[in-house]
Amino acid sequence: MKKLSETGIPTNFVERLNSSDSLVKRLEMIPLECVLRNRAAGSIVRRLGLEEGRVFTPALYELFLKDDDLHDPLITEHHVENFGWATSDELQLMYELTFKANNVLTELFDQVGLELIDFK
């Protein structure tokens, strides 16, 4: 979270309290999950029958409604705007920040010999 904040990506992280607890700001949640996929894995493989490990160039951005009872269904920007979950400006900011976070995290993972497959 510190690395993300240092690069201008806002987070709700305030401070680490101990090895298992952090202090964070309370936020109003938008009921969306922004998922960025660098490689095919997990649900997209099952959903679309893709080959596991396929590289997405550019990375693939997806939106899901955050609703456990509905199993977090895939949605479009049109759903988001029509149902009032976020504005077009907010959607654009989510898109930009998600890709910026991908760049930061991919570099961070590379430095320790790991590959970032996807994240929410």
N, C-alpha and C. Protein backbone atom coordinates (compact mmCIF):
# COMPACT_ATOMS: atom_id res chain seq x y z
N MET A 1 0.82 -1.19 0.00
CA MET A 1 0.00 0.00 0.00
C MET A 1 0.88 1.27 0.00
N LYS A 2 1.98 1.17 0.72
CA LYS A 2 2.89 2.31 0.77
C LYS A 2 3.45 2.61 -0.62
N LYS A 3 3.83 1.58 -1.34
CA LYS A 3 4.37 1.75 -2.69
C LYS A 3 3.33 2.36 -3.62
N LEU A 4 2.08 1.89 -3.52
CA LEU A 4 1.01 2.45 -4.34
C LEU A 4 0.82 3.94 -4.02
N SER A 5 0.76 4.28 -2.73
CA SER A 5 0.59 5.67 -2.32
C SER A 5 1.72 6.56 -2.82
N GLU A 6 2.94 6.03 -2.77
CA GLU A 6 4.11 6.79 -3.21
C GLU A 6 4.04 7.14 -4.69
N THR A 7 3.31 6.35 -5.47
CA THR A 7 3.21 6.60 -6.91
C THR A 7 1.91 7.32 -7.28
N GLY A 8 1.20 7.85 -6.27
CA GLY A 8 0.02 8.65 -6.54
C GLY A 8 -1.28 7.87 -6.63
N ILE A 9 -1.26 6.62 -6.25
CA ILE A 9 -2.48 5.82 -6.27
C ILE A 9 -3.08 5.87 -4.86
N PRO A 10 -4.27 6.46 -4.72
CA PRO A 10 -4.85 6.59 -3.38
C PRO A 10 -5.24 5.23 -2.80
N THR A 11 -5.02 5.08 -1.50
CA THR A 11 -5.43 3.87 -0.77
C THR A 11 -6.10 4.31 0.53
N ASN A 12 -6.70 3.36 1.22
CA ASN A 12 -7.29 3.67 2.51
C ASN A 12 -6.36 3.30 3.67
N PHE A 13 -5.14 2.92 3.35
CA PHE A 13 -4.16 2.52 4.36
C PHE A 13 -3.66 3.74 5.14
N VAL A 14 -3.64 3.61 6.48
CA VAL A 14 -3.11 4.67 7.34
C VAL A 14 -1.76 4.24 7.91
N GLU A 15 -1.75 3.11 8.62
CA GLU A 15 -0.50 2.62 9.18
C GLU A 15 -0.63 1.15 9.58
N ARG A 16 0.51 0.51 9.64
CA ARG A 16 0.58 -0.87 10.11
C ARG A 16 0.70 -0.83 11.63
N LEU A 17 -0.19 -1.55 12.32
CA LEU A 17 -0.20 -1.55 13.77
C LEU A 17 0.69 -2.64 14.35
N ASN A 18 0.70 -3.80 13.72
CA ASN A 18 1.55 -4.91 14.13
C ASN A 18 1.61 -5.89 12.96
N SER A 19 2.10 -7.09 13.19
CA SER A 19 2.30 -8.03 12.08
C SER A 19 1.01 -8.51 11.43
N SER A 20 -0.13 -8.32 12.09
CA SER A 20 -1.38 -8.81 11.50
C SER A 20 -2.48 -7.76 11.40
N ASP A 21 -2.25 -6.55 11.89
CA ASP A 21 -3.30 -5.53 11.90
C ASP A 21 -2.82 -4.24 11.26
N SER A 22 -3.74 -3.59 10.57
CA SER A 22 -3.48 -2.28 9.96
C SER A 22 -4.62 -1.33 10.31
N LEU A 23 -4.30 -0.07 10.39
CA LEU A 23 -5.30 0.97 10.56
C LEU A 23 -5.62 1.51 9.17
N VAL A 24 -6.91 1.54 8.83
CA VAL A 24 -7.34 2.01 7.52
C VAL A 24 -8.47 3.02 7.67
N LYS A 25 -8.66 3.88 6.67
CA LYS A 25 -9.76 4.84 6.66
C LYS A 25 -11.05 4.11 6.27
N ARG A 26 -12.15 4.49 6.90
CA ARG A 26 -13.46 3.97 6.50
C ARG A 26 -13.85 4.67 5.19
N LEU A 27 -14.29 3.89 4.23
CA LEU A 27 -14.67 4.43 2.93
C LEU A 27 -16.10 4.02 2.57
N GLU A 28 -16.72 4.81 1.73
CA GLU A 28 -18.00 4.42 1.16
C GLU A 28 -17.70 3.51 -0.03
N MET A 29 -18.24 2.30 0.01
CA MET A 29 -17.93 1.32 -1.02
C MET A 29 -18.83 1.49 -2.25
N ILE A 30 -18.20 1.48 -3.40
CA ILE A 30 -18.92 1.35 -4.66
C ILE A 30 -19.00 -0.15 -4.89
N PRO A 31 -20.19 -0.69 -5.19
CA PRO A 31 -20.34 -2.16 -5.24
C PRO A 31 -19.76 -2.79 -6.50
N LEU A 32 -18.51 -2.43 -6.81
CA LEU A 32 -17.87 -2.93 -8.03
C LEU A 32 -16.53 -3.56 -7.70
N GLU A 33 -16.16 -4.56 -8.48
CA GLU A 33 -14.80 -5.09 -8.46
C GLU A 33 -14.17 -4.81 -9.80
N CYS A 34 -13.05 -4.14 -9.79
CA CYS A 34 -12.26 -3.92 -11.00
C CYS A 34 -11.21 -5.02 -11.01
N VAL A 35 -11.21 -5.85 -12.02
CA VAL A 35 -10.26 -6.94 -12.13
C VAL A 35 -9.36 -6.68 -13.33
N LEU A 36 -8.05 -6.79 -13.11
CA LEU A 36 -7.10 -6.64 -14.21
C LEU A 36 -6.36 -7.95 -14.36
N ARG A 37 -6.38 -8.48 -15.56
CA ARG A 37 -5.77 -9.78 -15.83
C ARG A 37 -4.60 -9.63 -16.80
N ASN A 38 -3.42 -10.07 -16.37
CA ASN A 38 -2.25 -10.10 -17.24
C ASN A 38 -2.15 -11.44 -17.96
N ARG A 39 -2.69 -12.48 -17.34
CA ARG A 39 -2.72 -13.83 -17.91
C ARG A 39 -4.07 -14.47 -17.60
N ALA A 40 -4.46 -15.42 -18.43
CA ALA A 40 -5.70 -16.16 -18.20
C ALA A 40 -5.52 -17.14 -17.05
N ALA A 41 -6.39 -17.04 -16.07
CA ALA A 41 -6.38 -17.96 -14.93
C ALA A 41 -7.74 -17.87 -14.25
N GLY A 42 -8.08 -18.91 -13.53
CA GLY A 42 -9.29 -18.88 -12.71
C GLY A 42 -10.58 -18.77 -13.48
N SER A 43 -11.43 -17.83 -13.05
CA SER A 43 -12.80 -17.76 -13.57
C SER A 43 -12.88 -17.45 -15.06
N ILE A 44 -11.96 -16.66 -15.59
CA ILE A 44 -12.04 -16.34 -17.02
C ILE A 44 -11.75 -17.58 -17.88
N VAL A 45 -10.90 -18.45 -17.38
CA VAL A 45 -10.60 -19.70 -18.08
C VAL A 45 -11.87 -20.57 -18.11
N ARG A 46 -12.52 -20.69 -16.95
CA ARG A 46 -13.75 -21.49 -16.88
C ARG A 46 -14.88 -20.86 -17.66
N ARG A 47 -15.01 -19.55 -17.57
CA ARG A 47 -16.12 -18.83 -18.20
C ARG A 47 -16.03 -18.83 -19.72
N LEU A 48 -14.82 -18.68 -20.25
CA LEU A 48 -14.65 -18.53 -21.70
C LEU A 48 -13.92 -19.67 -22.37
N GLY A 49 -13.49 -20.68 -21.60
CA GLY A 49 -12.80 -21.83 -22.17
C GLY A 49 -11.43 -21.48 -22.72
N LEU A 50 -10.78 -20.50 -22.13
CA LEU A 50 -9.45 -20.08 -22.59
C LEU A 50 -8.37 -21.02 -22.07
N GLU A 51 -7.25 -21.00 -22.76
CA GLU A 51 -6.10 -21.76 -22.31
C GLU A 51 -5.49 -21.06 -21.10
N GLU A 52 -5.29 -21.80 -20.02
CA GLU A 52 -4.67 -21.25 -18.81
C GLU A 52 -3.28 -20.71 -19.16
N GLY A 53 -2.99 -19.51 -18.68
CA GLY A 53 -1.68 -18.92 -18.88
C GLY A 53 -1.58 -18.01 -20.09
N ARG A 54 -2.62 -17.95 -20.91
CA ARG A 54 -2.59 -17.06 -22.09
C ARG A 54 -2.29 -15.63 -21.64
N VAL A 55 -1.36 -15.00 -22.31
CA VAL A 55 -0.98 -13.63 -21.99
C VAL A 55 -1.96 -12.66 -22.65
N PHE A 56 -2.43 -11.69 -21.88
CA PHE A 56 -3.30 -10.65 -22.42
C PHE A 56 -2.47 -9.40 -22.69
N THR A 57 -2.41 -9.00 -23.95
CA THR A 57 -1.69 -7.81 -24.33
C THR A 57 -2.60 -6.94 -25.18
N PRO A 58 -3.05 -5.82 -24.65
CA PRO A 58 -2.78 -5.30 -23.31
C PRO A 58 -3.52 -6.12 -22.25
N ALA A 59 -3.24 -5.82 -21.00
CA ALA A 59 -3.93 -6.49 -19.89
C ALA A 59 -5.44 -6.31 -20.06
N LEU A 60 -6.19 -7.29 -19.60
CA LEU A 60 -7.65 -7.31 -19.75
C LEU A 60 -8.30 -6.75 -18.49
N TYR A 61 -9.16 -5.75 -18.67
CA TYR A 61 -9.87 -5.09 -17.56
C TYR A 61 -11.32 -5.55 -17.58
N GLU A 62 -11.81 -5.98 -16.42
CA GLU A 62 -13.20 -6.42 -16.31
C GLU A 62 -13.84 -5.80 -15.08
N LEU A 63 -15.16 -5.63 -15.15
CA LEU A 63 -15.94 -5.13 -14.03
C LEU A 63 -16.93 -6.20 -13.58
N PHE A 64 -17.06 -6.34 -12.26
CA PHE A 64 -18.01 -7.28 -11.67
C PHE A 64 -18.82 -6.55 -10.62
N LEU A 65 -20.09 -6.93 -10.49
CA LEU A 65 -20.92 -6.42 -9.41
C LEU A 65 -20.52 -7.16 -8.14
N LYS A 66 -20.17 -6.43 -7.09
CA LYS A 66 -19.76 -7.05 -5.83
C LYS A 66 -21.02 -7.45 -5.07
N ASP A 67 -21.43 -8.72 -5.29
CA ASP A 67 -22.63 -9.26 -4.65
C ASP A 67 -22.47 -10.77 -4.51
N ASP A 68 -22.12 -11.20 -3.29
CA ASP A 68 -21.87 -12.63 -3.06
C ASP A 68 -23.09 -13.49 -3.39
N ASP A 69 -24.30 -13.01 -3.08
CA ASP A 69 -25.51 -13.79 -3.36
C ASP A 69 -25.69 -14.05 -4.85
N LEU A 70 -25.21 -13.12 -5.68
CA LEU A 70 -25.30 -13.27 -7.14
C LEU A 70 -24.01 -13.83 -7.74
N HIS A 71 -23.05 -14.18 -6.90
CA HIS A 71 -21.75 -14.72 -7.33
C HIS A 71 -20.96 -13.72 -8.16
N ASP A 72 -21.03 -12.44 -7.78
CA ASP A 72 -20.24 -11.37 -8.41
C ASP A 72 -20.29 -11.42 -9.94
N PRO A 73 -21.46 -11.15 -10.54
CA PRO A 73 -21.59 -11.28 -11.99
C PRO A 73 -20.79 -10.22 -12.77
N LEU A 74 -20.32 -10.61 -13.95
CA LEU A 74 -19.66 -9.72 -14.88
C LEU A 74 -20.67 -8.68 -15.36
N ILE A 75 -20.26 -7.41 -15.38
CA ILE A 75 -21.15 -6.33 -15.82
C ILE A 75 -20.38 -5.41 -16.78
N THR A 76 -21.11 -4.51 -17.41
CA THR A 76 -20.49 -3.54 -18.32
C THR A 76 -20.55 -2.13 -17.71
N GLU A 77 -19.84 -1.21 -18.33
CA GLU A 77 -19.88 0.18 -17.91
C GLU A 77 -21.30 0.73 -18.03
N HIS A 78 -22.05 0.24 -19.01
CA HIS A 78 -23.43 0.70 -19.20
C HIS A 78 -24.30 0.31 -18.01
N HIS A 79 -24.12 -0.89 -17.47
CA HIS A 79 -24.83 -1.29 -16.26
C HIS A 79 -24.50 -0.32 -15.12
N VAL A 80 -23.21 -0.07 -14.94
CA VAL A 80 -22.74 0.75 -13.84
C VAL A 80 -23.38 2.14 -13.89
N GLU A 81 -23.34 2.78 -15.04
CA GLU A 81 -23.90 4.12 -15.18
C GLU A 81 -25.42 4.10 -15.07
N ASN A 82 -26.07 3.14 -15.73
CA ASN A 82 -27.53 3.07 -15.75
C ASN A 82 -28.10 2.86 -14.36
N PHE A 83 -27.45 2.03 -13.55
CA PHE A 83 -27.96 1.73 -12.22
C PHE A 83 -27.41 2.67 -11.15
N GLY A 84 -26.59 3.64 -11.56
CA GLY A 84 -26.12 4.66 -10.64
C GLY A 84 -25.05 4.22 -9.66
N TRP A 85 -24.32 3.16 -9.99
CA TRP A 85 -23.26 2.68 -9.09
C TRP A 85 -22.03 3.58 -9.17
N ALA A 86 -21.80 4.20 -10.31
CA ALA A 86 -20.68 5.12 -10.49
C ALA A 86 -20.96 5.96 -11.74
N THR A 87 -20.32 7.12 -11.80
CA THR A 87 -20.46 8.00 -12.96
C THR A 87 -19.41 7.62 -14.02
N SER A 88 -19.56 8.18 -15.20
CA SER A 88 -18.57 7.91 -16.26
C SER A 88 -17.20 8.43 -15.85
N ASP A 89 -17.14 9.56 -15.13
CA ASP A 89 -15.85 10.08 -14.66
C ASP A 89 -15.23 9.14 -13.63
N GLU A 90 -16.05 8.60 -12.72
CA GLU A 90 -15.54 7.65 -11.73
C GLU A 90 -15.05 6.37 -12.40
N LEU A 91 -15.80 5.91 -13.41
CA LEU A 91 -15.38 4.71 -14.16
C LEU A 91 -14.03 4.94 -14.84
N GLN A 92 -13.86 6.09 -15.44
CA GLN A 92 -12.59 6.41 -16.10
C GLN A 92 -11.44 6.44 -15.10
N LEU A 93 -11.69 7.01 -13.93
CA LEU A 93 -10.66 7.06 -12.89
C LEU A 93 -10.32 5.65 -12.40
N MET A 94 -11.34 4.80 -12.21
CA MET A 94 -11.09 3.41 -11.79
C MET A 94 -10.22 2.70 -12.82
N TYR A 95 -10.54 2.89 -14.10
CA TYR A 95 -9.78 2.27 -15.18
C TYR A 95 -8.32 2.73 -15.14
N GLU A 96 -8.12 4.03 -15.07
CA GLU A 96 -6.77 4.58 -15.07
C GLU A 96 -5.96 4.12 -13.86
N LEU A 97 -6.57 4.16 -12.67
CA LEU A 97 -5.86 3.76 -11.46
C LEU A 97 -5.55 2.27 -11.44
N THR A 98 -6.46 1.47 -11.99
CA THR A 98 -6.23 0.02 -12.04
C THR A 98 -5.03 -0.30 -12.92
N PHE A 99 -4.93 0.34 -14.08
CA PHE A 99 -3.79 0.10 -14.96
C PHE A 99 -2.50 0.67 -14.36
N LYS A 100 -2.59 1.81 -13.68
CA LYS A 100 -1.41 2.38 -13.03
C LYS A 100 -0.94 1.43 -11.92
N ALA A 101 -1.89 0.90 -11.13
CA ALA A 101 -1.53 -0.05 -10.07
C ALA A 101 -0.90 -1.30 -10.67
N ASN A 102 -1.39 -1.73 -11.83
CA ASN A 102 -0.80 -2.91 -12.49
C ASN A 102 0.67 -2.65 -12.83
N ASN A 103 0.97 -1.48 -13.33
CA ASN A 103 2.36 -1.15 -13.67
C ASN A 103 3.24 -1.17 -12.41
N VAL A 104 2.77 -0.56 -11.35
CA VAL A 104 3.53 -0.50 -10.10
C VAL A 104 3.72 -1.90 -9.52
N LEU A 105 2.63 -2.67 -9.43
CA LEU A 105 2.71 -3.99 -8.82
C LEU A 105 3.49 -4.99 -9.67
N THR A 106 3.35 -4.89 -11.00
CA THR A 106 4.11 -5.78 -11.87
C THR A 106 5.61 -5.56 -11.67
N GLU A 107 6.02 -4.31 -11.60
CA GLU A 107 7.43 -3.99 -11.37
C GLU A 107 7.89 -4.49 -10.01
N LEU A 108 7.06 -4.29 -8.99
CA LEU A 108 7.38 -4.74 -7.64
C LEU A 108 7.52 -6.27 -7.59
N PHE A 109 6.59 -6.98 -8.22
CA PHE A 109 6.65 -8.44 -8.27
C PHE A 109 7.89 -8.90 -9.03
N ASP A 110 8.19 -8.26 -10.17
CA ASP A 110 9.37 -8.61 -10.96
C ASP A 110 10.65 -8.53 -10.13
N GLN A 111 10.74 -7.54 -9.27
CA GLN A 111 11.94 -7.34 -8.45
C GLN A 111 12.22 -8.50 -7.51
N VAL A 112 11.18 -9.28 -7.17
CA VAL A 112 11.39 -10.43 -6.27
C VAL A 112 11.15 -11.75 -6.98
N GLY A 113 11.14 -11.71 -8.34
CA GLY A 113 11.06 -12.94 -9.12
C GLY A 113 9.68 -13.55 -9.22
N LEU A 114 8.64 -12.74 -9.05
CA LEU A 114 7.27 -13.23 -9.17
C LEU A 114 6.58 -12.59 -10.37
N GLU A 115 5.51 -13.23 -10.84
CA GLU A 115 4.72 -12.68 -11.93
C GLU A 115 3.32 -12.37 -11.42
N LEU A 116 2.84 -11.16 -11.67
CA LEU A 116 1.49 -10.77 -11.29
C LEU A 116 0.53 -11.27 -12.37
N ILE A 117 -0.30 -12.24 -12.01
CA ILE A 117 -1.23 -12.84 -12.96
C ILE A 117 -2.48 -11.98 -13.10
N ASP A 118 -3.10 -11.63 -11.97
CA ASP A 118 -4.28 -10.77 -11.97
C ASP A 118 -4.49 -10.22 -10.57
N PHE A 119 -5.38 -9.25 -10.46
CA PHE A 119 -5.72 -8.70 -9.15
C PHE A 119 -7.04 -7.95 -9.22
N LYS A 120 -7.65 -7.74 -8.05
CA LYS A 120 -8.89 -6.98 -7.93
C LYS A 120 -8.56 -5.65 -7.26
